[in-house]
XYZ file of C-alpha atoms in Angstrom:
582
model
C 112.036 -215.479 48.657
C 109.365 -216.310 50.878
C 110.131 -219.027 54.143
C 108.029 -221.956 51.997
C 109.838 -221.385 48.906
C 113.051 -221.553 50.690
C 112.044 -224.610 52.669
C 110.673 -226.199 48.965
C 114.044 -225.943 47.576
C 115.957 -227.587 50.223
C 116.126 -231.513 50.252
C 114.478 -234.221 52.572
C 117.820 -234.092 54.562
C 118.140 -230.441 54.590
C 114.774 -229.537 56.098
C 114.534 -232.557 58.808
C 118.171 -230.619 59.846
C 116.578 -227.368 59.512
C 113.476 -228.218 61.641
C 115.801 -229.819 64.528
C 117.801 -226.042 65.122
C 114.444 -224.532 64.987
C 113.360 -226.807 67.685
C 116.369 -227.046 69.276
C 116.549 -222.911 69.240
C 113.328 -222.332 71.208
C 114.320 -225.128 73.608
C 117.100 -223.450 74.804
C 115.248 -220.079 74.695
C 112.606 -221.420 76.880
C 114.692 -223.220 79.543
C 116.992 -219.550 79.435
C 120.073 -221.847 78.016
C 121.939 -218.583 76.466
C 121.822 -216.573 79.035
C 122.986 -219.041 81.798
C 125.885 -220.428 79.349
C 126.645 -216.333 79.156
C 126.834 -215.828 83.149
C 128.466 -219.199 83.629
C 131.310 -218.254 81.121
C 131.346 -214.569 82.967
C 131.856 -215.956 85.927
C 134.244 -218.410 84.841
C 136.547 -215.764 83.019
C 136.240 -213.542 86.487
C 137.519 -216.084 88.923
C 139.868 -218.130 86.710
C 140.183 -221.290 88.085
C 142.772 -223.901 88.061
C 140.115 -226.344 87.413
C 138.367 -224.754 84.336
C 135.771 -228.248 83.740
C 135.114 -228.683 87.804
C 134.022 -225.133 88.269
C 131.364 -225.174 85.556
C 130.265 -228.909 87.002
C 129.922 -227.225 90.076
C 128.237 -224.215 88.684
C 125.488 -226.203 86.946
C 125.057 -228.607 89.491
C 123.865 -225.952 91.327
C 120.803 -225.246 89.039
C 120.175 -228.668 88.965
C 116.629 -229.935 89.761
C 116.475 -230.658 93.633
C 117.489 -234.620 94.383
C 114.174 -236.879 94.634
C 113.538 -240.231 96.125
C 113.673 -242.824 93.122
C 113.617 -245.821 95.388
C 114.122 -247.671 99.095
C 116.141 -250.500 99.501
C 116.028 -253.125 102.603
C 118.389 -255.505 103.785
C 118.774 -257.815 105.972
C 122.373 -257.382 108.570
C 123.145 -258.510 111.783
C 123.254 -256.555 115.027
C 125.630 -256.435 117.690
C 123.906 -259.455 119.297
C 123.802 -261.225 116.145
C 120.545 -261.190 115.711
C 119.211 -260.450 112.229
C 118.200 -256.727 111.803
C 117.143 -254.148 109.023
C 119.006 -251.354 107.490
C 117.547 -249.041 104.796
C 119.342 -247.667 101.782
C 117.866 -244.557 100.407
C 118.578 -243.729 96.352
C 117.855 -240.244 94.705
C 117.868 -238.840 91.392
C 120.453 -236.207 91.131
C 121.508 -234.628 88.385
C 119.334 -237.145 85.926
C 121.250 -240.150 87.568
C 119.949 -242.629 90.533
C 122.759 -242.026 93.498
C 122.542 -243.831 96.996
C 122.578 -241.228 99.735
C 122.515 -242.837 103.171
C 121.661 -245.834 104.959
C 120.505 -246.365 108.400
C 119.473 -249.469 110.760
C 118.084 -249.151 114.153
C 117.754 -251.292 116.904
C 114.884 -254.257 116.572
C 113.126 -254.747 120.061
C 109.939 -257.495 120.658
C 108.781 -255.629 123.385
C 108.606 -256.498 126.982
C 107.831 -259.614 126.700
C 111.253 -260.604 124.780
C 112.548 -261.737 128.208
C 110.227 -263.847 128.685
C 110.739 -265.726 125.453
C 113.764 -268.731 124.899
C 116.552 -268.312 122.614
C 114.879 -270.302 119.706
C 111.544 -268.448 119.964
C 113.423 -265.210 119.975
C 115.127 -265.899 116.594
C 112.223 -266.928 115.131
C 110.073 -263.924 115.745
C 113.083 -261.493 114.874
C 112.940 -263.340 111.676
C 109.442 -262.514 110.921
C 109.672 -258.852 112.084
C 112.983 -258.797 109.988
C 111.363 -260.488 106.526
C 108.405 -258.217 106.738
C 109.950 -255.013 107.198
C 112.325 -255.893 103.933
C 109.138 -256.677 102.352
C 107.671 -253.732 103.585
C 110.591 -251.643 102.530
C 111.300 -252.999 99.248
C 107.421 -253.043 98.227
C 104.835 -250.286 99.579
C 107.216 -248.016 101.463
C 109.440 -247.660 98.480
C 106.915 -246.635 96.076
C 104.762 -244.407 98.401
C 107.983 -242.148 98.966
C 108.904 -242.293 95.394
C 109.897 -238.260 94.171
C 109.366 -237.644 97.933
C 111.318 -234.600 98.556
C 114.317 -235.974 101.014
C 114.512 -232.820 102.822
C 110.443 -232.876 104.178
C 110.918 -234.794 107.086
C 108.315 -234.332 108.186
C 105.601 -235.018 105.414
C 107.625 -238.497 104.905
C 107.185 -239.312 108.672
C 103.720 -239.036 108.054
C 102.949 -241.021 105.233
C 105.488 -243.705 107.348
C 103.569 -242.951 110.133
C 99.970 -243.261 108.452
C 100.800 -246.649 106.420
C 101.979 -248.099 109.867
C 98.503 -247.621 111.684
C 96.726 -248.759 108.927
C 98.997 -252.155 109.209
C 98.307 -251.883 112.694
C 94.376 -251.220 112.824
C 94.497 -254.317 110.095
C 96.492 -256.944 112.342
C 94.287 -255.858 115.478
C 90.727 -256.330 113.948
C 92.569 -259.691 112.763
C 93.660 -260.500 116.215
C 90.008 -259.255 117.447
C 88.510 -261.419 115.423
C 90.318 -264.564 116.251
C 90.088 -263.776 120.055
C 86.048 -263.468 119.402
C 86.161 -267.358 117.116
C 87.261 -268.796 120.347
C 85.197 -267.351 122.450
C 82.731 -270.485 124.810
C 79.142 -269.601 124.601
C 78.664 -270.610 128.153
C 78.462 -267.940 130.305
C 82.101 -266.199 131.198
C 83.996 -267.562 134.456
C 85.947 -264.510 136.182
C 89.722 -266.466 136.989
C 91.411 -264.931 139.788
C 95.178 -264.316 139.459
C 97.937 -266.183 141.322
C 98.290 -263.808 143.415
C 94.733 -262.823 144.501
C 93.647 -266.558 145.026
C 97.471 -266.469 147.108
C 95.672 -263.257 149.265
C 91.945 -265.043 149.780
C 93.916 -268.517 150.958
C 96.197 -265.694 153.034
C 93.039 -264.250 154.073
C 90.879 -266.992 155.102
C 93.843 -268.650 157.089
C 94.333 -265.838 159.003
C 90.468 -265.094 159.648
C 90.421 -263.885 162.927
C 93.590 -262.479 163.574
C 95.344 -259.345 163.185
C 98.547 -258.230 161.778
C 99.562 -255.139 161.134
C 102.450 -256.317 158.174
C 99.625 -257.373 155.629
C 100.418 -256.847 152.341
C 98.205 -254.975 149.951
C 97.030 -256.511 146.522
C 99.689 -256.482 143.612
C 97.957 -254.186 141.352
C 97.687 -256.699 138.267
C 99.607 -255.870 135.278
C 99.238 -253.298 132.533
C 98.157 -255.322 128.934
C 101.138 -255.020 127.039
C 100.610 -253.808 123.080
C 102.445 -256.402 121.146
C 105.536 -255.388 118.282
C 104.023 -255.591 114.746
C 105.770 -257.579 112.590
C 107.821 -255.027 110.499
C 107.427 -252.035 112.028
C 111.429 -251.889 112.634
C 110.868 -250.687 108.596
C 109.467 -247.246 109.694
C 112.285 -246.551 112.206
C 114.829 -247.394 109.809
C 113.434 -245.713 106.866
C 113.124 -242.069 108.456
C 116.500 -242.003 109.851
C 118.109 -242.873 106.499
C 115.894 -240.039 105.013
C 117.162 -237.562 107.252
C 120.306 -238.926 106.866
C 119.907 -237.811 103.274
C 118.244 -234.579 104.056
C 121.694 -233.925 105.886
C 123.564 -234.823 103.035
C 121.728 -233.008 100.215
C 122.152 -229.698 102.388
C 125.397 -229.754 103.211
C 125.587 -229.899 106.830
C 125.754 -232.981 109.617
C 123.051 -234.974 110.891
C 122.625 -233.083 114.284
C 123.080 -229.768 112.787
C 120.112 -231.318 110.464
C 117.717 -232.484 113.450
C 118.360 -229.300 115.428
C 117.236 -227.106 112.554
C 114.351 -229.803 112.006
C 113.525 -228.963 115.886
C 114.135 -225.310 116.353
C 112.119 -223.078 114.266
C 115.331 -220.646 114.351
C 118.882 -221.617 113.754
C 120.870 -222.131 116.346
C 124.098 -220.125 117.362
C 125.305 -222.659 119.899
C 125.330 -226.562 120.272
C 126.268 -228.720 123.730
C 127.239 -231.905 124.135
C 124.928 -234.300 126.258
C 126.627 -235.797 129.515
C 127.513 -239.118 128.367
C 126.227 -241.651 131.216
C 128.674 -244.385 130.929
C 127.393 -247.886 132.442
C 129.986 -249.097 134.810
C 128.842 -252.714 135.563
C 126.211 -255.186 135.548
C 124.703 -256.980 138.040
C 121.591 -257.700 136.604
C 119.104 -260.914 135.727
C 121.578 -262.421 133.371
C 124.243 -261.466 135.137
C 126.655 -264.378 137.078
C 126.303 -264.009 140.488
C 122.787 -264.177 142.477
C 121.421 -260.540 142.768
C 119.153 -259.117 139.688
C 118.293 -255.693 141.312
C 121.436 -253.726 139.343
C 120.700 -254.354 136.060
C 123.273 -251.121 135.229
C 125.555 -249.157 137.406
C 125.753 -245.823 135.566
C 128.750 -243.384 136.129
C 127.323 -239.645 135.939
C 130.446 -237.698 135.497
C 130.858 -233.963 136.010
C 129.547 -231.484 133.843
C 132.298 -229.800 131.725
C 134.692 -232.688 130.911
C 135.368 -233.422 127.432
C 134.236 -236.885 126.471
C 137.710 -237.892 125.856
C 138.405 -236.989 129.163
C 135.050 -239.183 130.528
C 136.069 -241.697 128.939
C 139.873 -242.318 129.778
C 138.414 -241.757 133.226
C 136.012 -244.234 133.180
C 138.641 -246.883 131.547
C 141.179 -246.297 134.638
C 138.219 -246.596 136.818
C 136.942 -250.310 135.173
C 140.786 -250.899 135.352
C 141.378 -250.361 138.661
C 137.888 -252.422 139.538
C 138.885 -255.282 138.172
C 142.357 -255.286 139.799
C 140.692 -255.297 142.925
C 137.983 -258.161 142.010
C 141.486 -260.440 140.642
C 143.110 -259.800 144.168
C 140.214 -260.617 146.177
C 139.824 -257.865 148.146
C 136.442 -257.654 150.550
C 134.003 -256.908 147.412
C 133.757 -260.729 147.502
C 133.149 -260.911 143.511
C 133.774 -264.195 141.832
C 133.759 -264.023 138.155
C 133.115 -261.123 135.547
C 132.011 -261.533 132.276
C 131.074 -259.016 129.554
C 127.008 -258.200 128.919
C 125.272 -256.810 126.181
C 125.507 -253.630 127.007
C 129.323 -253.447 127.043
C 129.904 -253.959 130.635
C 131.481 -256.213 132.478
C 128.236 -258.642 134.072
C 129.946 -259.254 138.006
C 128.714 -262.056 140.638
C 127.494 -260.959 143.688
C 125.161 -261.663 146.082
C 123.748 -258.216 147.554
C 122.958 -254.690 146.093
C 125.747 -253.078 148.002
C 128.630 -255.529 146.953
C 129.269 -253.586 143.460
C 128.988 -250.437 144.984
C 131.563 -250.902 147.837
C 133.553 -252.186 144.792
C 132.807 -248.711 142.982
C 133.720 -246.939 146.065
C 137.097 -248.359 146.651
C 137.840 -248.180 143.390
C 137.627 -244.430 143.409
C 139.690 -243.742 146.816
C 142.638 -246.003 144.891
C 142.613 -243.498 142.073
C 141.829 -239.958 144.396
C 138.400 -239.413 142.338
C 135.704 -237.628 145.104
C 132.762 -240.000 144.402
C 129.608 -237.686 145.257
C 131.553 -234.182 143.814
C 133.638 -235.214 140.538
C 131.341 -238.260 139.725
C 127.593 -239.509 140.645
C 125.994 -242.646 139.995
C 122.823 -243.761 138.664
C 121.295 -247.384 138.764
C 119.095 -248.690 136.519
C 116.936 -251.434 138.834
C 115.072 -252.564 135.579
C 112.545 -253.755 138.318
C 109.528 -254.659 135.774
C 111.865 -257.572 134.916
C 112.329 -259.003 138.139
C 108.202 -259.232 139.023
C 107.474 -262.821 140.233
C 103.737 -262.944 139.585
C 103.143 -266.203 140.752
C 104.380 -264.755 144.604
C 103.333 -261.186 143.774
C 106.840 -259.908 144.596
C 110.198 -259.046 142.983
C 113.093 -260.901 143.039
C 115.869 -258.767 144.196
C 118.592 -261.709 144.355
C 117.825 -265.668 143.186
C 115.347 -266.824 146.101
C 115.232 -262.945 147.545
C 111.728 -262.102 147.265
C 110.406 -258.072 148.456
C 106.948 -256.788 148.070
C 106.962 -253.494 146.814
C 106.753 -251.386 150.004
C 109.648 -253.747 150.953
C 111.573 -252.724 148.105
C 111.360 -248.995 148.742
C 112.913 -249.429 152.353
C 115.406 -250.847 150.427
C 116.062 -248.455 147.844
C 115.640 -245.947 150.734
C 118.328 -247.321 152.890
C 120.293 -247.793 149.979
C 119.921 -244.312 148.999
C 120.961 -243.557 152.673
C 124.440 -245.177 153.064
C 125.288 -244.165 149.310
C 124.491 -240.729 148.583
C 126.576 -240.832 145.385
C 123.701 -242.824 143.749
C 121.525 -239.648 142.576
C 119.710 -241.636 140.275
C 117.104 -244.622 140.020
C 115.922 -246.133 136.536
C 112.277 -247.994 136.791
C 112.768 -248.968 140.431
C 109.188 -250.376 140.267
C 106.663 -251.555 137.671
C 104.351 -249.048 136.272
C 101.599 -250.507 138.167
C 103.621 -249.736 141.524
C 101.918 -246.113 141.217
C 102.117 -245.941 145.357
C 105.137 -247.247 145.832
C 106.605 -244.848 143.125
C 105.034 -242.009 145.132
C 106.243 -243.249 148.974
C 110.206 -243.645 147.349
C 109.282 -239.992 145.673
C 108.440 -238.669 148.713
C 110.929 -240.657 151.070
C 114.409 -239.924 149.309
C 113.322 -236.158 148.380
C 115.618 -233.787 146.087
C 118.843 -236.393 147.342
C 117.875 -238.706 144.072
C 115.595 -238.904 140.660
C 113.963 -241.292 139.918
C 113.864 -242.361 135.976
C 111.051 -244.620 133.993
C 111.396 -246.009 130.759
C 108.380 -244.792 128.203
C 109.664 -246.177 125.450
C 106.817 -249.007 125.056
C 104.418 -246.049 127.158
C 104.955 -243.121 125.500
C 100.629 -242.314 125.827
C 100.657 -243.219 129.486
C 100.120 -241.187 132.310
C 103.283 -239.811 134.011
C 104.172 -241.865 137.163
C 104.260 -239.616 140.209
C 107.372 -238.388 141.521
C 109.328 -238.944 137.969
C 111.344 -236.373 136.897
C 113.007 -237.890 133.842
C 112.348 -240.453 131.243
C 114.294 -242.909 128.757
C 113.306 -242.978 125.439
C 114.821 -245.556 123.041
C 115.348 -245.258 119.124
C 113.487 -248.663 118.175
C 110.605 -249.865 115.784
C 107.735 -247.583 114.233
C 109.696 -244.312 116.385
C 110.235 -241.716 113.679
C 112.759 -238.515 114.228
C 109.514 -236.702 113.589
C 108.495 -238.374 117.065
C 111.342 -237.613 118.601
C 111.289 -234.098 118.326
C 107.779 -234.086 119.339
C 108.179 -236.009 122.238
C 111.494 -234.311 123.470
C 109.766 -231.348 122.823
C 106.620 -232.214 124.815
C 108.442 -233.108 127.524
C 110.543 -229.814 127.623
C 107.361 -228.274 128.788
C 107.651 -224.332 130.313
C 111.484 -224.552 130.733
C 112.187 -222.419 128.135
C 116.170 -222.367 129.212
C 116.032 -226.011 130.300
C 116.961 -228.826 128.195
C 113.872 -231.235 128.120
C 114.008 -234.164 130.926
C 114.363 -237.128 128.519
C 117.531 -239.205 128.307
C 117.959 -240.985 125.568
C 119.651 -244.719 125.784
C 120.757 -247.357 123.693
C 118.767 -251.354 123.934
C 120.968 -254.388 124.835
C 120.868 -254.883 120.917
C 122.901 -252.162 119.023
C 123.111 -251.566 115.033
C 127.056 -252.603 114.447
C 128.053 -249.441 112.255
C 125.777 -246.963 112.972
C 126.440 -244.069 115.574
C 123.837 -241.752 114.656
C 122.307 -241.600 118.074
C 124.781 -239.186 119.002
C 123.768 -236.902 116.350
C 120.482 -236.958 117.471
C 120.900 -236.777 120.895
C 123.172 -233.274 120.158
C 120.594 -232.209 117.776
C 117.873 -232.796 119.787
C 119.407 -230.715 122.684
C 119.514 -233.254 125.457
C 121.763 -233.294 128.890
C 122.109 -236.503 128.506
C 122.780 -239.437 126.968
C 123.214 -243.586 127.762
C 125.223 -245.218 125.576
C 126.432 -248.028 126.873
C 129.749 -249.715 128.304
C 133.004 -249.144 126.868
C 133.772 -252.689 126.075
C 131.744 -253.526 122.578
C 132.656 -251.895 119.183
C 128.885 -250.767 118.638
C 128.911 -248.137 121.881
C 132.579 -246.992 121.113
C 131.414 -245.782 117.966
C 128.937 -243.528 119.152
C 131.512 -242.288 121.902
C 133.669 -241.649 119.283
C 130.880 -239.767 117.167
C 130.185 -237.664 119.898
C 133.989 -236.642 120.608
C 134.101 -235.821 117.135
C 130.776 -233.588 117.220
C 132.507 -232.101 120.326
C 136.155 -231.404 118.454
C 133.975 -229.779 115.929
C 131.633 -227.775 117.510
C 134.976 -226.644 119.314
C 136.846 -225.719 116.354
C 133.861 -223.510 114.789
C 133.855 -221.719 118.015
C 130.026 -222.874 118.638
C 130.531 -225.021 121.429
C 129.047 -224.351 125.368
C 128.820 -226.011 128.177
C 126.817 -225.981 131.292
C 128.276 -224.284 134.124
C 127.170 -226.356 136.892
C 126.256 -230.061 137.177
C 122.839 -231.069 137.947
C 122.420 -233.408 140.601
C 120.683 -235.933 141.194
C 119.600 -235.797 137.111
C 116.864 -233.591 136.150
C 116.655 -231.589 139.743
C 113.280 -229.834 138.658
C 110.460 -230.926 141.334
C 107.947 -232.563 138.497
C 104.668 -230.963 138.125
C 101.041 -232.084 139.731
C 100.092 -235.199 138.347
C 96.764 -235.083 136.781
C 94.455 -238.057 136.134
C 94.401 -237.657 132.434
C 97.376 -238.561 130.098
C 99.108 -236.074 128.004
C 99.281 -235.634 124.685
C 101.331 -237.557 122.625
C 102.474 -238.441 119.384
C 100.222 -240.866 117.282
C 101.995 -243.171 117.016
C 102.611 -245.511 119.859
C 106.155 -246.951 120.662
């Protein structure tokens, strides 16, 4: 009987039923359905597990379509400071079914200027960078990485990266545009600054007469790029996506940024030197003097953080029984600071650090071999431009060649201090050169490029900060960690990276980037706020680990002051950097 006389004698029914196994039948033939339900059973038979149902879940799972981006989601949360912030929730199809991955938040920063601004305004703008990266988030991010692969980092950083210069190039022709509106039509009037018309009245009064202690011009300040609104979105959305790169392969976040980094896997991790801030003495600290915005303990290379840490804890401990019994450190009051320090009053720069020292002799620690200490001056802060000089201490005023006799005789009675964070504002170019030159290989000095990542390098620097905030992708921080490795091929690169005075509450993944990333070091923080003893604890964990798989080093000597390498020749030109500015 021929196939349309068979199919003639069947009923409605019958042949609709007949049709569907036909179709059905070269479904599975196409998409090789027999012949993976015949290895999966092989297998199963051959290793005869207990649980029969997980095994195949397992086994199919595996064949399953790689997961996909399906959508973004932005919230708002608080930070440690309780100021609003952003965290980013990343959900994936896997296995036909939307699943959240990872989220991630990041630390939201105005900029320089965020100092300068009262408690009131400061809330305000956070909540306008805060609503528009949601917005952001929730609306054109989400659908521009929708069925995004997770796992290309770095194609996501660039669309991230591309959609937040073409926000950017938008709000500046905007802000060019109002700038030209209000423009007078009668001819431009050249103001002079406080402090030149402070020089020509100097000037003219002393026509006539000579002094050999006159004070050069305070070069006036760099233009500072302001924060877009939002841009905290970009940060936040390419750390949860390589959170969830991580996750889909298997393997932890550093282990995920190192392979990101190195074009090779890596047979050995080490742990960056965590530099634990001691005390603060800074602008919002109690007491008169601003200069020590952080006293950082460096501790010796080859301690376990556990071990750094219980240190450092007997160390506060035995600090602050000396401030309560009065002793001749001559502090008044101590109260905790943002970053997780105790904030102390005193009156001159080497108050704390007498405080430090005694501290040590009561506990038998060599200050200078088992520990070092860094300060970060955090000098751009203290810049009176209305006097053209920095306030060191409430009504202390030094110029900047002033200042550097001070760092240099501070340098001089306390050669434990190998380390000096922004001692001057970028502008200070000479002054950063005469300290450079004055204190020699005995101490580094440090800037901050997280807001200058395109300028020049300062002469005499031999390290840099680099914070995790805004528009900064991971993409850009393996470039610029990378960058700044330069020809030391067995060298880790000579950026530090550091935590802001406003810390996500939950989320320690700096320390998995700061492994990943292969850095010496790493500034987390004080030990008294819940935020920084997470990421202590994340990196003692990434330590225990690394120690158990039998993939752990560590380096055999400790490098002091930080980052001993002379720097190279400045040249007049800038180097190369990432496109996108932070």
């Amino acid at each position: 009987m021929s196939y349309q006389g068979f199919i003639s004698r069947l009923s409605k029914e019958e042949q609709d039923f007949y049709d569907i196994k036909n179709a059905a039948a070269e479904f599975y033939k196409v998409q090789s359905i027999p012949q993976e339900m015949e290895r999966a059973l092989n297998e199963l038979f051959l290793h005869k597990p207990e649980d029969v149902h997980g095994y195949l879940a397992n086994y199919f799972a595996n064949l399953s379509a790689p997961p996909r981006i399906s959508r973004l989601q932005g919230r708002e949360v608080y930070d440690a400071g309780g100021q609003l912030s952003i965290e980013t929730e990343v959900f994936c199809i896997v296995c036909n079914k939307e699943k959240s991955m990872s989220s991630a938040a990041i630390s939201s920063h105005l900029g320089p200027k965020e100092t300068s601004l009262d408690w009131k305004a400061t809330i305000q703008e956070t909540a306008q960078h805060v609503t528009t990266a949601v917005q952001w988030i929730n609306g054109p991010l989400s659908s521009m990485l929708k069925i995004q692969n997770p796992c290309d980092q770095s194609e996501v950083d660039r669309i991230l990266s591309n959609f937040f210069m073409a926000c950017y190039l938008k709000e500046k022709d905007i802000r060019n545009k109002e700038e030209e509106s209000h423009l007078p039509n009668d001819p431009e009037v050249v103001l002079l600054s406080p402090t030149n018309v402070q020089s020509k009245d100097q000037k003219s009064g002393d026509k006539g007469k000579k002094s050999n202690t006159a004070e050069k011009p305070l070069p006036s300040a760099e233009p500072t790029e302001p924060v877009l609104p939002g841009s905290l979105a970009i940060g936040s959305v390419s750390l949860a996506v390589a959170k969830t790169g991580a996750q889909v392969q298997g393997i932890p976040l550093y282990k995920y940024i190192a392979a990101l980094k190195n074009t090779k896997a890596l047979a050995q991790f080490h742990i960056p030197v965590p530099l634990v801030t001691l005390l603060s003495c800074g602008k919002n600290s109690p007491g008169k003097l601003n200069l020590l915005e952080e006293v950082i303990l460096i501790p010796k290379v080859g301690q376990r953080v556990k071990q750094i840490i219980t240190m450092t804890l007997e160390l506060q401990k035995e600090m602050m029984k000396i401030i309560n019994t009065s002793t001749k450190t001559g502090a008044t009051q101590a109260i905790l600071c943002d970053s997780g320090a105790p904030a102390m009053s005193y009156e001159r720069p080497e108050q704390p650090l007498d405080l430090i020292i005694e501290a040590c002799t009561n506990l038998g620690l060599s200050l200078g071999e088992e520990i070092h200490l860094a300060v970060n001056c955090a000098a751009p802060e203290l810049m009176d431009y209305s006097k053209g000089k920095y306030e060191v201490a409430t009504g202390a005023l030094k110029s900047p060649d002033e200042l550097v006799d001070m760092y240099q005789t501070l340098i001089s009675k306390y050669p434990a201090v190998v380390a000096l964070i922004d001692p001057f504002r970028r502008e200070d170019k000479h002054q950063w050169e005469k300290l450079s030159n004055g204190i020699g290989d005995s101490c580094s000095l440090l800037s901050d490029i997280t807001y200058k990542s395109k300028a020049p390098p300062l002469p005499g620097v031999r390290g840099h900060i680099l914070k995790y905030i805004n528009e900064t992708t991971v993409s850009d921080l393996i470039h610029i960690t990378s960058q700044r490795h330069g020809n030391r091929a067995t060298e880790a690169a000579s950026v530090l990276l550091g935590t802001t005075c406003r810390e996500p509450c939950s989320d320690y993944s700096l320390s998995d980037i700061a492994v990943g990333l292969g850095l010496d070091y790493v500034k987390l923080g004080g030990l008294s706020s819940a935020e920084r003893i997470t990421k202590y604890n994340r990196l003692s964990s990434i330590e225990e680990e690394l120690a158990q798989q039998g993939i752990l080093v560590s380096k055999e000597k400790h490098l002091a002051p930080l980052f001993s390498e002379k720097p190279p020749e400045q040249s007049t030109t800038a180097e190369s950097t990432p496109s996108v500015c932070f």
